[in-house]
Short mmCIF file of C-alpha atoms in Angstrom, two decimals:
data_model
loop_
_atom_site.label_atom_id
_atom_site.label_comp_id
_atom_site.label_asym_id
_atom_site.label_seq_id
_atom_site.Cartn_x
_atom_site.Cartn_y
_atom_site.Cartn_z
CA MET D 1 16.29 -7.12 11.81
CA GLU D 2 15.56 -4.57 8.94
CA ASN D 3 12.64 -1.87 9.79
CA LYS D 4 10.08 -2.05 6.98
CA LYS D 5 8.04 0.61 6.83
CA ASN D 6 4.14 0.88 5.76
CA CYS D 7 3.13 3.07 3.16
CA TRP D 8 1.74 5.90 5.58
CA GLU D 9 5.07 5.82 7.30
CA ILE D 10 6.64 6.86 3.91
CA LYS D 11 4.06 8.67 2.04
CA LYS D 12 2.77 10.99 5.35
CA CYS D 13 -0.80 10.77 4.09
CA GLY D 14 -2.15 10.55 7.76
CA ARG D 15 -5.07 8.35 6.97
CA GLU D 16 -3.94 5.51 9.17
CA PRO D 17 -5.90 4.99 12.44
CA GLY D 18 -5.15 8.03 14.74
CA GLY D 19 -3.55 9.80 11.88
CA THR D 20 -3.85 13.62 11.14
CA ASN D 21 -6.05 13.48 8.20
CA GLU D 22 -8.32 10.30 9.26
CA ASN D 23 -11.24 12.56 9.92
CA GLU D 24 -10.86 14.84 6.82
CA PHE D 25 -10.32 12.15 4.26
CA GLY D 26 -11.44 8.85 6.31
CA THR D 27 -9.33 5.88 7.31
CA CYS D 28 -7.20 4.38 4.68
CA PRO D 29 -8.51 0.87 3.73
CA ALA D 30 -4.62 -0.07 3.38
CA SER D 31 -4.26 0.54 6.94
CA ILE D 32 -7.08 -1.52 8.40
CA GLU D 33 -6.96 -4.73 5.71
CA LYS D 34 -6.30 -7.51 7.95
CA LYS D 35 -6.15 -9.93 5.31
CA ALA D 36 -2.81 -8.29 3.80
CA ASN D 37 -1.32 -8.62 7.43
CA GLY D 38 2.16 -9.76 7.22
CA MET D 39 2.14 -9.36 3.39
CA ASN D 40 5.79 -7.99 2.63
CA SER D 41 6.28 -7.72 5.99
CA GLY D 42 3.87 -5.18 6.35
CA PHE D 43 1.24 -4.06 9.25
CA ASN D 44 -2.06 -4.75 7.68
CA GLY D 45 -2.08 -3.55 3.95
CA GLY D 46 0.55 -0.91 4.48
CA ARG D 47 3.19 -2.61 2.39
CA ASP D 48 0.40 -4.25 -0.10
CA CYS D 49 -1.22 -0.85 -0.60
CA TRP D 50 -1.17 -1.04 -4.49
CA ALA D 51 -3.61 -4.00 -4.30
CA ILE D 52 -5.95 -2.41 -2.16
CA ALA D 53 -8.84 0.19 -3.57
CA GLY D 54 -9.41 3.43 -1.75
CA THR D 55 -5.75 4.04 -0.93
CA MET D 56 -4.61 7.88 -1.36
CA CYS D 57 -1.79 8.79 -3.56
CA ASN D 58 -0.69 12.21 -4.30
CA GLY D 59 -3.81 13.57 -2.47
CA VAL D 60 -6.14 11.68 -4.95
CA ILE D 61 -8.17 8.77 -3.40
CA GLN D 62 -7.23 6.15 -6.04
CA GLY D 63 -9.53 3.18 -7.38
CA THR D 64 -8.77 -0.62 -8.12
CA PHE D 65 -5.37 -1.95 -8.70
CA ALA D 66 -5.77 -1.91 -12.43
CA LYS D 67 -7.12 1.75 -12.61
CA LYS D 68 -4.08 2.91 -10.35
CA TYR D 69 -1.24 0.49 -11.59
CA LYS D 70 0.60 3.19 -13.41
CA THR D 71 0.75 5.71 -10.32
CA CYS D 72 1.43 2.68 -8.10
CA VAL D 73 4.76 1.62 -10.35
CA GLU D 74 6.08 5.06 -10.17
CA CYS D 75 5.52 5.37 -6.45
CA GLU D 76 8.68 5.45 -4.17
CA HIS D 77 7.01 3.22 -1.64
CA TYR D 78 6.11 0.59 -4.10
CA GLN D 79 9.71 0.47 -5.63
CA GLN D 80 11.29 0.44 -2.20
CA VAL D 81 9.02 -2.82 -1.03
CA ILE D 82 9.52 -4.57 -4.47
CA GLN D 83 13.41 -3.79 -4.07
CA GLU D 84 13.30 -5.21 -0.19
CA GLU D 85 11.05 -8.22 -0.93
CA ARG D 86 12.98 -8.87 -4.40
CA GLY D 87 9.66 -8.82 -6.07
CA ILE D 88 8.60 -12.09 -4.89
CA ALA D 89 5.24 -11.18 -3.25
CA LEU D 90 4.46 -9.02 -6.01
CA LYS D 91 4.76 -11.98 -8.71
CA MET D 92 2.56 -14.02 -6.55
CA LEU D 93 -0.13 -11.29 -6.16
CA LEU D 94 0.09 -10.42 -9.98
CA MET D 95 -0.07 -14.46 -10.97
CA SER D 96 -3.44 -14.15 -8.54
CA TYR D 97 -5.12 -11.76 -10.62
CA GLY D 98 -4.00 -13.48 -13.68
CA ILE D 99 -1.70 -10.75 -14.99
#
């Protein structure tokens, strides 16, 4: 089975529970979002981070999906997940948002 990595493993933000930056920046909401557990074969929201408000990208805490979409589609983790999942989960997510 292929090892599919969560965002904090790729981006090395350190905001996951027990991470090096958790105390300074807080726990990343993607790392504890249980509703997204299993989405795109990830742990909690680790492979669905673009849909979760409050994640950190390039050292900046991001807002909602609508506000951070441009940053997300340029992200190497986002592109990797889309490639690995063949876009199916993303299409379902976008449809649920009416996009």
